Coordinates of C-alpha atoms and ligand atoms in Angstrom, one line a residue:
X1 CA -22.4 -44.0 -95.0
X2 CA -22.8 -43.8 -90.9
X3 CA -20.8 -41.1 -90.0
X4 CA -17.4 -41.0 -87.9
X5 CA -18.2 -40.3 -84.1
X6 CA -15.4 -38.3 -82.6
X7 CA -14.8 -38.9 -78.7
X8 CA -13.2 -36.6 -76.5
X9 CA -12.4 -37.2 -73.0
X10 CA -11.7 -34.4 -70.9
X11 CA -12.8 -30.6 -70.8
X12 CA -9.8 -28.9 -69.7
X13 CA -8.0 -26.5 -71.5
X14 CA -6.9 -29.1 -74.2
X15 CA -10.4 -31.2 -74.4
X16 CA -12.5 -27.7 -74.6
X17 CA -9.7 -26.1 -77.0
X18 CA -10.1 -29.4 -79.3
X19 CA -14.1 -29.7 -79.2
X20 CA -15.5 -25.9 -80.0
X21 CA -12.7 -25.7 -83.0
X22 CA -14.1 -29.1 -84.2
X23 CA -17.9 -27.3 -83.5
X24 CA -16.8 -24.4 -85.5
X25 CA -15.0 -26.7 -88.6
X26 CA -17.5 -29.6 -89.0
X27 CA -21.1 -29.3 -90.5
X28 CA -23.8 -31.7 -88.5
X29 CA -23.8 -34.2 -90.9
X30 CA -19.9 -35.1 -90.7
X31 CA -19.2 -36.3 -87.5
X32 CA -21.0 -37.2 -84.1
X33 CA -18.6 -35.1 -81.6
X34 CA -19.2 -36.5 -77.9
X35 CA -17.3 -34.7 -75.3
X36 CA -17.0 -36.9 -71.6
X37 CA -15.3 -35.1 -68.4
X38 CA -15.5 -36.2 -64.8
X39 CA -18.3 -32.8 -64.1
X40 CA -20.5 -30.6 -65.9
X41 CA -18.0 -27.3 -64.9
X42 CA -14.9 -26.8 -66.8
X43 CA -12.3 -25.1 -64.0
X44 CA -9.2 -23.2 -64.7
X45 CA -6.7 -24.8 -63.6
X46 CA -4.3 -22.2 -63.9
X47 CA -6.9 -19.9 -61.1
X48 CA -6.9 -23.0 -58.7
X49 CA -4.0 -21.7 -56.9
X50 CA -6.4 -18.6 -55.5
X51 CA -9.2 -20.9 -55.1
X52 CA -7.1 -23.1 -52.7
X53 CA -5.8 -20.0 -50.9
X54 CA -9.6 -18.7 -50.6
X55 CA -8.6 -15.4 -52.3
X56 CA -11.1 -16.1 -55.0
X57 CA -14.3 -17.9 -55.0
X58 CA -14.4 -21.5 -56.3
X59 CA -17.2 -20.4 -58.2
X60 CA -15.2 -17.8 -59.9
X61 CA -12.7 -20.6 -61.9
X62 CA -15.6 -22.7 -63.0
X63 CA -18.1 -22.2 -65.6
X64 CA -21.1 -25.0 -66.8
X65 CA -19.7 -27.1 -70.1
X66 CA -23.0 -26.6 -71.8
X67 CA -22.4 -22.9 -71.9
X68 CA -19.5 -23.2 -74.6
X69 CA -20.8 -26.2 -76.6
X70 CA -23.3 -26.4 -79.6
X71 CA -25.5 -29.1 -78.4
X72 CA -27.0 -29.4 -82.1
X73 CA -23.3 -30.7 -82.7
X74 CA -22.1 -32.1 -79.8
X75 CA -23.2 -34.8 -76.5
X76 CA -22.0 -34.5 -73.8
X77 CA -21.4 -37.1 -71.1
X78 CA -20.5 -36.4 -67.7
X79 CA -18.7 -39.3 -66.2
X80 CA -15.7 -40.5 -65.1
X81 CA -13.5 -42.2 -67.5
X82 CA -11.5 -45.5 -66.2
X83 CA -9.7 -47.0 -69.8
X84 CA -9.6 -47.0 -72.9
X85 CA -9.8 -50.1 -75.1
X86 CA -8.0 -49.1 -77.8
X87 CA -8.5 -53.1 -79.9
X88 CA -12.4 -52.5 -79.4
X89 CA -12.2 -49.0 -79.8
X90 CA -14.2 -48.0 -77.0
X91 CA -14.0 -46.3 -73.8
X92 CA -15.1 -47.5 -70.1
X93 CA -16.6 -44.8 -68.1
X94 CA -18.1 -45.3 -64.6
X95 CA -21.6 -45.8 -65.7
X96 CA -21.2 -46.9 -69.2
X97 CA -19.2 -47.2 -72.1
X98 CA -18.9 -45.2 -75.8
X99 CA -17.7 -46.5 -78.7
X100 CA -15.4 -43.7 -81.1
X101 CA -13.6 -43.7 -84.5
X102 CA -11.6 -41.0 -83.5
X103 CA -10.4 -40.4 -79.7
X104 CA -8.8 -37.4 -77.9
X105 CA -7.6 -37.7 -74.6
X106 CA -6.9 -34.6 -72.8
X107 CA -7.7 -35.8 -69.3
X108 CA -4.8 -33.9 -67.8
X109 CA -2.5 -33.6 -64.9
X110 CA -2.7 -35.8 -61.4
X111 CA -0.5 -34.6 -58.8
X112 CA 3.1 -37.0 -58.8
X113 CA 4.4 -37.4 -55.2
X114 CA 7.4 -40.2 -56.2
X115 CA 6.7 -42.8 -54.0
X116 CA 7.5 -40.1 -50.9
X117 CA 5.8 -41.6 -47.8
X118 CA 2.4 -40.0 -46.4
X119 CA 2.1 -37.2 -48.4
X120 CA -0.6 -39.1 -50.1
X121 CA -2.5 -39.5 -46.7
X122 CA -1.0 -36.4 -45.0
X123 CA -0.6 -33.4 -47.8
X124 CA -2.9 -31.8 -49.9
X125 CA -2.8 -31.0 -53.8
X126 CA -3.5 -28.3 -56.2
X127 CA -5.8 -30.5 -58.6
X128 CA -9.2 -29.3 -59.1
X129 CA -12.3 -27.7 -57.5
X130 CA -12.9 -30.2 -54.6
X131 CA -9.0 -30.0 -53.3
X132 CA -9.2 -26.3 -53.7
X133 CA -11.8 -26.2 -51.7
X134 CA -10.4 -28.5 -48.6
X135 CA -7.1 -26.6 -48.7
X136 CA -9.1 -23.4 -48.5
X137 CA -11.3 -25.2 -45.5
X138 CA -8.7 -26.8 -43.9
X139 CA -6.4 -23.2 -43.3
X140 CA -9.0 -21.5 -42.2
X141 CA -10.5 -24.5 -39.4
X142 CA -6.4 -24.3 -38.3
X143 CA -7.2 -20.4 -37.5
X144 CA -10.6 -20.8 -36.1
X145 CA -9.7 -23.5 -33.5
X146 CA -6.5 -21.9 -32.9
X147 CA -8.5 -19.1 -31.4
X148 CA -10.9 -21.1 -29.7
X149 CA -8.7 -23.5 -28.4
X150 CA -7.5 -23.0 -24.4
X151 CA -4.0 -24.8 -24.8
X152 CA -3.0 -23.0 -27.7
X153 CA -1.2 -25.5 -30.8
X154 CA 0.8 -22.9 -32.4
X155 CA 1.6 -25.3 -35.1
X156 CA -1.4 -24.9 -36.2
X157 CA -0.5 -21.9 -38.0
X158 CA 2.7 -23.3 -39.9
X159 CA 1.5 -23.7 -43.6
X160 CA 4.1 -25.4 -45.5
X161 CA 4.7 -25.4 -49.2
X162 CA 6.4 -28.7 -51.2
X163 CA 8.1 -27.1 -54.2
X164 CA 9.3 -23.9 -55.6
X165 CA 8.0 -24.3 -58.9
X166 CA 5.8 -22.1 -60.4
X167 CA 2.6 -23.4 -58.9
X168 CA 3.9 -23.2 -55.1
X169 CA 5.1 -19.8 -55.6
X170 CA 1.9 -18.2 -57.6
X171 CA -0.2 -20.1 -53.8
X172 CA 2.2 -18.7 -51.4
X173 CA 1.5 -15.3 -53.4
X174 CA -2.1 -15.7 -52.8
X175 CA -1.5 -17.4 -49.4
X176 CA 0.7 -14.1 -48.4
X177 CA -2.5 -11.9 -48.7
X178 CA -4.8 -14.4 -47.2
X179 CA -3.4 -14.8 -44.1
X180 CA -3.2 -11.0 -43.2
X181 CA -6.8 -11.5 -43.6
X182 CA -7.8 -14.9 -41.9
X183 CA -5.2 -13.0 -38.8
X184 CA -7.4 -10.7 -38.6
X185 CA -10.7 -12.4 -38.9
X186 CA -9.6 -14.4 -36.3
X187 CA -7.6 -12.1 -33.5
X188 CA -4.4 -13.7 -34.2
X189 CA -1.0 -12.2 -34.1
X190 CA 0.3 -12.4 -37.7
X191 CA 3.8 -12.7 -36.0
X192 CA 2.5 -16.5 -34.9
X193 CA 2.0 -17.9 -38.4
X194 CA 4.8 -19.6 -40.2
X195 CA 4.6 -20.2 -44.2
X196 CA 7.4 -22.0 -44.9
X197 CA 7.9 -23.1 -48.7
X198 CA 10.4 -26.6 -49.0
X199 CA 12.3 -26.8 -52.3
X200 CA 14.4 -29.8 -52.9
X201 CA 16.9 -27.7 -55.9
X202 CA 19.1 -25.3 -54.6
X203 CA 17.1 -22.4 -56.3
X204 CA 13.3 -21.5 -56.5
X205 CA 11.9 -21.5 -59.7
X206 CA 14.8 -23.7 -61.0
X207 CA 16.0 -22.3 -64.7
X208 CA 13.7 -19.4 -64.7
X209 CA 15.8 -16.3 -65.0
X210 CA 17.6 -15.8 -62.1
X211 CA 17.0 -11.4 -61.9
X212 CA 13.2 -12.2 -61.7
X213 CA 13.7 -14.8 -59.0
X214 CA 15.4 -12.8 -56.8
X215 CA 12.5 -10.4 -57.4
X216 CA 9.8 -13.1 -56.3
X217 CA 12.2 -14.2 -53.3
X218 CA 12.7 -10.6 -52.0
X219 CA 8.7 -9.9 -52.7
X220 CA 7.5 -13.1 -50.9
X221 CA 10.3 -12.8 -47.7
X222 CA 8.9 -9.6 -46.8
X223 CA 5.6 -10.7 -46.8
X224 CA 6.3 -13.7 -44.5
X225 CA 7.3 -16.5 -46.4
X226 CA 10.5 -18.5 -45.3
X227 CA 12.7 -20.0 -47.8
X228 CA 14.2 -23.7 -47.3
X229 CA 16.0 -23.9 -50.4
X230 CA 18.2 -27.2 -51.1
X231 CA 16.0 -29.0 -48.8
X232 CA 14.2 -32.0 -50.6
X233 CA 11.1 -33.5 -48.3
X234 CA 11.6 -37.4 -47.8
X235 CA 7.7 -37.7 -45.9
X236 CA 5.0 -36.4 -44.4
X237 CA 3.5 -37.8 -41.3
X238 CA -0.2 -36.6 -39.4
X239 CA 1.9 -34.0 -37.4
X240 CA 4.2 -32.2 -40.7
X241 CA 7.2 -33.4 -42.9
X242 CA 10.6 -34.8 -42.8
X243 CA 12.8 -33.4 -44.6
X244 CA 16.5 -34.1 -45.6
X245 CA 19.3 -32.3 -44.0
X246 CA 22.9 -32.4 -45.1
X247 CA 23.9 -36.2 -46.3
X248 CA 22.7 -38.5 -43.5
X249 CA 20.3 -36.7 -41.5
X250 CA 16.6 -35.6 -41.3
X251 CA 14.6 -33.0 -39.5
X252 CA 10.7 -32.4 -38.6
X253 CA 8.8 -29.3 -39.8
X254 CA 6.0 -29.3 -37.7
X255 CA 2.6 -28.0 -39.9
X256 CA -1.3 -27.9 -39.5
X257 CA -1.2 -27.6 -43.6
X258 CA 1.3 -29.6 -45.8
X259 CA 0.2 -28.4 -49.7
X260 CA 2.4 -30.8 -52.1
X261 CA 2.9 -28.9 -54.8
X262 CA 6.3 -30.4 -56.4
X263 CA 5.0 -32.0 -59.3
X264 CA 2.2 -33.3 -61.8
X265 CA 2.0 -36.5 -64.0
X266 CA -0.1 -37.1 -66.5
X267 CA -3.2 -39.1 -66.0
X268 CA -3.1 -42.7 -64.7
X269 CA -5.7 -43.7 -67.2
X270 CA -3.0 -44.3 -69.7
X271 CA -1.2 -46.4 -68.4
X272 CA -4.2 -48.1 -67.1
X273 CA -5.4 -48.2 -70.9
X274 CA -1.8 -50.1 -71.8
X275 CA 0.1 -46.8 -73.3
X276 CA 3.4 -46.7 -73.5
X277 CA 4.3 -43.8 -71.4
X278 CA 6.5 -42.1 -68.7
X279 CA 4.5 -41.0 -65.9
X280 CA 1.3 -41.0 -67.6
X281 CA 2.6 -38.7 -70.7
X282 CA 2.4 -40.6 -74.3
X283 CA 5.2 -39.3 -76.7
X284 CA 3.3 -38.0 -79.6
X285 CA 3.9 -37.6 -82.8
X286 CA 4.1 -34.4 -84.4
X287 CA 0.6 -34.4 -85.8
X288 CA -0.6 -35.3 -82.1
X289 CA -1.8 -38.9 -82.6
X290 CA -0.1 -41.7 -80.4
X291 CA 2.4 -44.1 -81.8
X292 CA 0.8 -47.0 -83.3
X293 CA -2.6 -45.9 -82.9
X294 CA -3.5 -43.6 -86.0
X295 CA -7.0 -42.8 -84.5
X296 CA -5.6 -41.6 -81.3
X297 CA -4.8 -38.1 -80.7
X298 CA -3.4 -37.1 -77.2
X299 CA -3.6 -33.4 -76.1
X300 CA -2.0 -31.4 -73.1
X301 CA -0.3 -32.8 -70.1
X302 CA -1.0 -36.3 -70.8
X303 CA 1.4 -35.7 -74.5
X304 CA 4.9 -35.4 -74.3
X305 CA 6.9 -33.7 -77.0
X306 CA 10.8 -32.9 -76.7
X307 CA 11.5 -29.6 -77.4
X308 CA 14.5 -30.1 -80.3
X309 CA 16.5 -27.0 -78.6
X310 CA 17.3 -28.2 -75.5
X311 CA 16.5 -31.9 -75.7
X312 CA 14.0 -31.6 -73.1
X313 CA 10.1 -32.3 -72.9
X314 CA 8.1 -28.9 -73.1
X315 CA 6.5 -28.2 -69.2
X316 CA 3.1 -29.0 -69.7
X317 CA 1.1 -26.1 -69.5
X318 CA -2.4 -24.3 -70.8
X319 CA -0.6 -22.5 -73.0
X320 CA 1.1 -25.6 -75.0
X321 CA -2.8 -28.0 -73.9
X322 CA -4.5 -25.2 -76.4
X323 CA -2.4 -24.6 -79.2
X324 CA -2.1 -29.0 -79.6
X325 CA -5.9 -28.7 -79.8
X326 CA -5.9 -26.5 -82.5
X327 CA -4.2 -28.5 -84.0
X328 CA -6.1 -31.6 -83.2
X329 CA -9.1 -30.1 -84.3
X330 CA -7.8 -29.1 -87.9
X331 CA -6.6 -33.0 -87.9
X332 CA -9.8 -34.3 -87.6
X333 CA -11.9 -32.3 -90.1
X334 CA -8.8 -33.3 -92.3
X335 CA -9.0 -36.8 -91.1
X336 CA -13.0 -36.7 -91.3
X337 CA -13.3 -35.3 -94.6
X338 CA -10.6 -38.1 -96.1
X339 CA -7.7 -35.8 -96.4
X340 CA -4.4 -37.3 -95.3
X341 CA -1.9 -34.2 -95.2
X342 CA -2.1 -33.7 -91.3
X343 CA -0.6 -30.5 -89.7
X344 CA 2.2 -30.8 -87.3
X345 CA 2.6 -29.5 -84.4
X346 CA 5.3 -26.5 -83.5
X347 CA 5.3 -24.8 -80.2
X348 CA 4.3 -20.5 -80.5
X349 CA 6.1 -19.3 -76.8
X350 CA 4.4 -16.7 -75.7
X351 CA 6.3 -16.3 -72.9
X352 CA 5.4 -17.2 -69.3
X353 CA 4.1 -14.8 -66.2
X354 CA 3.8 -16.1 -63.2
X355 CA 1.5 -14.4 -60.2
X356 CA 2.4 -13.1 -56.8
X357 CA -1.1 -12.5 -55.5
X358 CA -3.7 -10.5 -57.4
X359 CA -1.2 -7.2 -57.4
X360 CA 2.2 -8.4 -58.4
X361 CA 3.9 -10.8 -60.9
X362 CA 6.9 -11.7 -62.4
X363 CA 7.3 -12.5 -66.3
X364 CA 8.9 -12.9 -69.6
X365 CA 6.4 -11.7 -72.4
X366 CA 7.8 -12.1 -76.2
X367 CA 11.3 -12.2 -74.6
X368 CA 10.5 -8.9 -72.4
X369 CA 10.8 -9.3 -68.4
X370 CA 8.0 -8.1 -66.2
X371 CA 7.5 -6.7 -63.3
X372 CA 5.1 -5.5 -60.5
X373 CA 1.5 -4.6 -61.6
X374 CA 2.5 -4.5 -65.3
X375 CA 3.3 -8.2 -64.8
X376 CA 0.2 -8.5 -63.1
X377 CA -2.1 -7.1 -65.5
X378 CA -0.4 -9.3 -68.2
X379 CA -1.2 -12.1 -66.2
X380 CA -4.8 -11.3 -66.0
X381 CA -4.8 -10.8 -69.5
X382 CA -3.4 -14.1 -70.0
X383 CA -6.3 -15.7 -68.2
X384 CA -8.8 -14.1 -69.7
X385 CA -7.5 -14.6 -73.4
X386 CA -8.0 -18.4 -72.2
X387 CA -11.7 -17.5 -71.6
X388 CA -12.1 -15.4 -74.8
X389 CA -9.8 -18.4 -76.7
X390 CA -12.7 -20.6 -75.2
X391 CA -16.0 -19.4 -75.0
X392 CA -15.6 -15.8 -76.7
X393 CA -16.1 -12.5 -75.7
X394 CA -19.5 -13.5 -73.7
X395 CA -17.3 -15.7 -71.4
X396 CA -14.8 -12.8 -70.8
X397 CA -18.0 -10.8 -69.6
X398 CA -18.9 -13.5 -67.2
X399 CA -15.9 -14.8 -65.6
X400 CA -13.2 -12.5 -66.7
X401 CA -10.9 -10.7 -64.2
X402 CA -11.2 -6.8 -64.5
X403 CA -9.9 -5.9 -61.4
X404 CA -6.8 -4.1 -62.8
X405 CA -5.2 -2.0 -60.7
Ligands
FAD1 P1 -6.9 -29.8 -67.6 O1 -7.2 -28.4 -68.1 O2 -6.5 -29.9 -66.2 O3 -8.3 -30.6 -67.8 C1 -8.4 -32.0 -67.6 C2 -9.9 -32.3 -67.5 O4 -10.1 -33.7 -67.5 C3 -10.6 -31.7 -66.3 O5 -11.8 -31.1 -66.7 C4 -10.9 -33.0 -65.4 O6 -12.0 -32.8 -64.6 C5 -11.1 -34.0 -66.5 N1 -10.8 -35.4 -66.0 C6 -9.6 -35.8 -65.4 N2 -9.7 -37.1 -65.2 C7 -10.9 -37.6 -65.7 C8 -11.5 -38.8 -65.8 N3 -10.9 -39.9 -65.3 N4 -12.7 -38.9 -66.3 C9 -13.4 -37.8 -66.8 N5 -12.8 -36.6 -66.8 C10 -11.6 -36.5 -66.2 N6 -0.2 -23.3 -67.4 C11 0.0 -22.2 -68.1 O7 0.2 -22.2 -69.3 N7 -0.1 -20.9 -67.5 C12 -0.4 -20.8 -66.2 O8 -0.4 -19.6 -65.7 C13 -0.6 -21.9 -65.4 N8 -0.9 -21.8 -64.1 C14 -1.1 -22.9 -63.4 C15 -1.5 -22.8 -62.0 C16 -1.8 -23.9 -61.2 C17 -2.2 -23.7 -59.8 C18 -1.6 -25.2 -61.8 C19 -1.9 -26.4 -61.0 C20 -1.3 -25.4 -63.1 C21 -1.0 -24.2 -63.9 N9 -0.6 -24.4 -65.3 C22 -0.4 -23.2 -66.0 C23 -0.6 -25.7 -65.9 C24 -1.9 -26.0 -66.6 O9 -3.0 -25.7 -65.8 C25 -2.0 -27.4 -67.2 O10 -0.9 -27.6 -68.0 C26 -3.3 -27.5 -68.0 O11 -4.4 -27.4 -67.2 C27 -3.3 -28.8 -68.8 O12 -4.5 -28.8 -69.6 P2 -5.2 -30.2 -69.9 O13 -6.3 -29.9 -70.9 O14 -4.2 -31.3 -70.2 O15 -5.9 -30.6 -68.5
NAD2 P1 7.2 -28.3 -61.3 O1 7.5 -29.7 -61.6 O2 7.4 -27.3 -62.3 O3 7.9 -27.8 -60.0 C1 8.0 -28.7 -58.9 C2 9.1 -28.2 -57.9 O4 9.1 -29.1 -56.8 C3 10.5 -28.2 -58.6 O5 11.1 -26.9 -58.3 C4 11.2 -29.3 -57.9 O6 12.6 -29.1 -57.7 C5 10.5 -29.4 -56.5 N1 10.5 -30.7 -55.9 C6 10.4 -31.9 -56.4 N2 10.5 -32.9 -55.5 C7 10.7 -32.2 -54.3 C8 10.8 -32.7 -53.0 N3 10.9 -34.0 -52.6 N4 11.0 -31.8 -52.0 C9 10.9 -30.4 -52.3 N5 10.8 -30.0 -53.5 C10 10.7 -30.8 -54.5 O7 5.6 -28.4 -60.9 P2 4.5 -27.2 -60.8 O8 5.1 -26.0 -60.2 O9 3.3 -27.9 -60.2 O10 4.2 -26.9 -62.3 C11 3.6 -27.9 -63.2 C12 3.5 -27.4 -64.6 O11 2.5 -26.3 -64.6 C13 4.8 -26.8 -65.1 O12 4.9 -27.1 -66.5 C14 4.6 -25.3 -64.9 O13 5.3 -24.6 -65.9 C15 3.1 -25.2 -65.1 N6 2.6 -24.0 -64.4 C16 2.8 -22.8 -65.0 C17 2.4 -21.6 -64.3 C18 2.5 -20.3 -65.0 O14 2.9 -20.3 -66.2 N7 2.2 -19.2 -64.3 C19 1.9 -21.7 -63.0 C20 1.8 -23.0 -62.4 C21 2.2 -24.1 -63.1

């Protein structure tokens, strides 16, 4: 009997999580694995936030797919996926296609700006690699032609932040020790720049605890950053944003550097592929697959699953992306090897720590808040148990962060 080819689609947290478990379960002869992502890197895309500020290295949140994959048990493809055909069941990539019996699809977040005008044309994204790497650009050719430049632009040097969530505030962390830096590099007064971050709630870091806020608020002040709490943006145009104030009226923030950073959606290949979804997140059922399709599994931010508690969908984060492919995994040797008594799927909080620059952080670990540099070694921690979760202890070596202080 030909044996079942398992497709996954995406190397992310969720796609990598799902394939080296399957790797570790399944003996050559049971399944054909195939993994497909857009690159050959995996990136973390919980370190792009340092890569976009330019306090770490692109380099440093990417590592080559082939160094945490058995190529005795698994292909890989790297290409860009565009649907799934879920009646032929078969996948159209850029340059091809692959058939599967089983599919995961863990092709994770896109940036979600509502419809807002120009921020698509205007604002830049936290996404991956490549719009790390122009945000990083981009801030620094605003300092190095401010110098240069005879009539001086001091807009030039506002940097403004869409969203108070948790990834605007871990960037302006970073931001807050870059541009001390880039000041310097380039003989500008530090009093000149502006980093403004633009939250539409009336608190930052809505329904995080409010004693740890105030923590990150006071922390981030100091260093530079001004608040505009309450104030939701309504566009973006080539010279800042508009944003609302009061009822009725609007006001411009002038900005060389708009980051939008106020919300993700899942990818728009599902709905492109005729899911049923709400902004490109397919609610699953507990043992991951999609409804009506029982050899479809859907892992990380493209799954949605209400958390009972509070009636609400779980954020979609790295931490949830890897314990679903666990999961996923031990569903598919199940489903492989002919057994039908899937495992469902129950959410393990860890907690959640967010980062203030490479020094501080703010947290609640098993129910404990954090603080300071305890927070922030917690953090690091965090990001390297991804690595270790990953691509073992070897991985850790390579691209771990040891820089404790
Ligand atoms: P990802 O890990 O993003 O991977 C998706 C993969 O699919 C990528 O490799 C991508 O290249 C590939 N891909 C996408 N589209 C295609 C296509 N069409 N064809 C082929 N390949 C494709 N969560 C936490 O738990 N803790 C944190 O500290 C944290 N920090 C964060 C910091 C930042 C700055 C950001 C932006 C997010 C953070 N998150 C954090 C959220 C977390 O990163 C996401 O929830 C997580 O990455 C989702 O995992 P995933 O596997 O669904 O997608
Ligand atoms: P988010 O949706 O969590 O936060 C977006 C913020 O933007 C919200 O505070 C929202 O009120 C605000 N906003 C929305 N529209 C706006 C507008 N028009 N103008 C101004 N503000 C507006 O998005 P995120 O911060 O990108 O996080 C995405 C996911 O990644 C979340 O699940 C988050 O938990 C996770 N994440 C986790 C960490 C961590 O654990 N350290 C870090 C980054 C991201």
């Amino acid at each position: 009997m030909k044996k079942p080819t398992i497709v996954v689609l995406g190397a992310g947290y969720g796609g990598l999580m799902t394939v080296t478990r399957l790797q570790k379960a399944l003996g050559q002869n049971e399944a054909e694995i195939v993994l497909v992502n857009k690159n050959d890197y995996h990136y973390e895309t919980t370190w792009l936030h340092e890569a976009s500020a330019g306090t770490l290295h692109h380099d440093r949140v990417r590592y080559p797919i082939k160094s945490v994959i058995n190529s005795s048990k698994v292909k890989f493809i790297q290409d860009s996926v565009l649907e799934v055909k879920t009646e032929d069941k078969k996948v159209i990539l850029e340059n091809g296609e692959v058939s599967y019996d089983f599919l995961v699809v863990g092709l994770g977040p896109e940036s979600e700006t509502f419809g807002i005008q120009g921020l698509k044309e205007y604002a830049f994204s936290i996404s991956n690699v490549n719009t790390a790497r122009k945000i990083r650009d981009h801030i620094q050719l605003q300092f190095a032609t401010y110098s240069s430049e005879v009539e001086k632009n001091e807009d030039r040097l506002t940097i403004v932040v869409g969203g108070a969530g948790f990834t605007g505030i871990e960037f302006l962390g970073e931001l807050a020790n870059r541009v001390p830096e880039l000041c310097k590099e380039y003989d500008i007064d530090f009093q000149k720049v502006r980093m403004y971050c633009v939250e539409a709630a009336p608190a930052v870091l809505p329904g995080f605890d409010p004693e740890l806020v105030d923590y990150a608020v006071s922390y981030l002040e100091k260093k530079g950053v001004e608040f505009k709490i309450g104030t939701p943006i309504k566009g973006a145009t080539p010279e800042g944003i508009i944003v609302a104030k009061g009822e009725d009226e609007v006001e411009e923030i002038k900005a060389g550097t708009v980051v939008w950073a106020a919300g993700v959606r899942g990818s728009s290949v599902i709905e492109a592929s005729g899911f049923e979804a709400m902004r490109g997140r397919i609610k699953v059922n507990l043992d991951m697959r999609a409804p009506g399709h029982d050899d479809i599994f859907i892992v990380g931010d493209c799954a949605l699953i209400i958390n009972e508690e509070i009636n609400r969908p779980y954020p979609p984060t790295a931490q949830i992306a890897m314990q679903q492919g666990e999961v996923i995994a031990k569903n598919l040797t199940k489903l492989v090897r002919n057994e039908s008594d899937l495992e469902t799927f129950t959410f393990e909080n860890k907690g959640t720590v967010c980062s203030l620059g490479d020094d501080n952080a703010i947290g609640v670990v098993f129910g404990k808040k954090v603080t300071g540099k305890t927070a922030s070694f917690m953090k690091k921690m965090v990001d390297n148990r991804a690595l270790l979760m990953i691509g073992g202890a070897s991985l850790v070596a390579k691209k771990g962060k040891f820089n404790v202080l």
